[in-house]
XYZ file of C-alpha atoms in Angstrom:
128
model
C -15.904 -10.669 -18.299
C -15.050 -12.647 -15.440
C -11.909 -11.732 -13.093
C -10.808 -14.336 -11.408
C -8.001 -12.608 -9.679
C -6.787 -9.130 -9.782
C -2.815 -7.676 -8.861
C -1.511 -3.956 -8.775
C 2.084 -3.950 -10.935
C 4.652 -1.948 -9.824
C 8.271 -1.266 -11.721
C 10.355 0.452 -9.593
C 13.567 2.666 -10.262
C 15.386 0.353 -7.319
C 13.659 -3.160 -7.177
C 15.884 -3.977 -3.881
C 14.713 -0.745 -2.242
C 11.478 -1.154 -3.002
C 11.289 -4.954 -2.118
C 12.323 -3.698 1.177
C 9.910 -0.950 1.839
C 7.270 -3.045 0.987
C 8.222 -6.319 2.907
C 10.442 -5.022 5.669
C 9.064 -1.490 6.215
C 5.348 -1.800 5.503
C 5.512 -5.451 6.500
C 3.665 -7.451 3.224
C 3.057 -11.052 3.407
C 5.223 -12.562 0.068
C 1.957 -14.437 -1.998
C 5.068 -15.518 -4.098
C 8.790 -15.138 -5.860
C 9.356 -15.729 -9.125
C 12.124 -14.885 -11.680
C 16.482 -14.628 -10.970
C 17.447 -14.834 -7.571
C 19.030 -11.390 -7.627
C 16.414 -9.529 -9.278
C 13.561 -11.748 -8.453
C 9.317 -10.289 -8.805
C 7.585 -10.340 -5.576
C 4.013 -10.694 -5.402
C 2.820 -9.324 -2.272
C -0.289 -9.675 -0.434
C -2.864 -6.972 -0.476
C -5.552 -7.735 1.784
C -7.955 -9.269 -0.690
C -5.462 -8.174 -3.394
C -2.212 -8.540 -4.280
C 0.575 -5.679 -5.046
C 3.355 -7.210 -7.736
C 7.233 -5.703 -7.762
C 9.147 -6.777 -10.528
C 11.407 -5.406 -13.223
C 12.779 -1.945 -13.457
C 11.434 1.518 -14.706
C 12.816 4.704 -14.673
C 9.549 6.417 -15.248
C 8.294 9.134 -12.020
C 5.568 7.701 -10.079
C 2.123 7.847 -11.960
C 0.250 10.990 -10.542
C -3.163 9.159 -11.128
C -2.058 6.052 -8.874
C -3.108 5.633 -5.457
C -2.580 2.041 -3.234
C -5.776 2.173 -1.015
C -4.462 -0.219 2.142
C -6.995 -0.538 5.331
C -5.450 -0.768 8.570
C -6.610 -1.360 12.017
C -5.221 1.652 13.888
C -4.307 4.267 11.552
C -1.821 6.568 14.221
C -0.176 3.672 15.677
C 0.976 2.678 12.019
C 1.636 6.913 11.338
C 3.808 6.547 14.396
C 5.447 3.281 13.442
C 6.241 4.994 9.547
C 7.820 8.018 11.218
C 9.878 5.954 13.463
C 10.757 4.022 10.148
C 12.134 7.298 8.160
C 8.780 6.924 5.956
C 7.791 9.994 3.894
C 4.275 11.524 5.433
C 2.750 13.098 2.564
C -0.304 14.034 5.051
C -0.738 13.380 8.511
C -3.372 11.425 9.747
C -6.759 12.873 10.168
C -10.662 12.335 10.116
C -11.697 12.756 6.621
C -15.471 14.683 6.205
C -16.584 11.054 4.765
C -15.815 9.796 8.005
C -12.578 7.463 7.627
C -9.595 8.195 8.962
C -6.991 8.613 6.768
C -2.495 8.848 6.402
C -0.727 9.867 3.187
C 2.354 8.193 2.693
C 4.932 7.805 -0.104
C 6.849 4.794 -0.989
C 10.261 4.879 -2.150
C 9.979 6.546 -5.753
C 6.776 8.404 -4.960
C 3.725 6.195 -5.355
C 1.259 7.434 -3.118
C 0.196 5.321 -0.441
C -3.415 5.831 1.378
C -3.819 4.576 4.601
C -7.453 4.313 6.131
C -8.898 3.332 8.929
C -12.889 2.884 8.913
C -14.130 3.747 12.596
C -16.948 1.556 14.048
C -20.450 3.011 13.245
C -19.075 3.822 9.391
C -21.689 2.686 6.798
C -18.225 0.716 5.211
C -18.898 -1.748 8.525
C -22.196 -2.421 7.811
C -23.841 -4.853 5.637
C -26.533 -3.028 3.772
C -28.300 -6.112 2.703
């Protein structure tokens, strides 16, 4: 098999809501819109990745799903999240593999990692 490109899909309970959270709160890049103007899918940029909100699902958040997002400065962003009313599942902290890592929640539950690789962490080096 060859992937050419790859997207997390996301139904949430409140498409609006969670259209905010993701562009407004956590501040997404829109890849693209697609669909009715006032229920419209958003494809979102995800780093390398993209993160897709569309339609509607009334379904709890999926235990087994985690979004895996690397930031640049993990506590200013905890601080920022706070500020923003986000739900901190875990506080930030250095992890025993060495990243730094925040647990947040978005709007119906989906977990939300947020990670910070420090310099000197094997993740920054090229092993080849």
């Amino acid at each position: 098999m060859e992937v050419l490109s790859s997207r997390v899909l996301l139904r949430p309970k409140d498409l609006a809501r969670s259209l905010r959270f993701y562009g407004e709160t956590l501040g997404l890049a829109v890849y693209r819109e697609f669909g009715a103007v006032d229920q419209p899918g958003v494809v979102f940029f995800l780093g390398q990745g993209f993160l897709e909100l569309s339609g509607h699902s009334d379904d709890e958040a999926g235990p087994g799903l985690t979004l895996w997002l690397q930031v640049r400065d993990v506590a200013r962003e905890e601080k920022l999240l706070r500020e923003a009313g986000v739900t901190v599942v875990r506080e930030a902290r250095m992890e025993p593999w060495g990243l730094i890592e925040l647990w947040i929640e978005d709007p119906d539950g989906h977990r939300i990692v947020l990670v910070q690789v420090p310099s000197g962490h094997p993740l920054r080096r090229d092993p080849r």
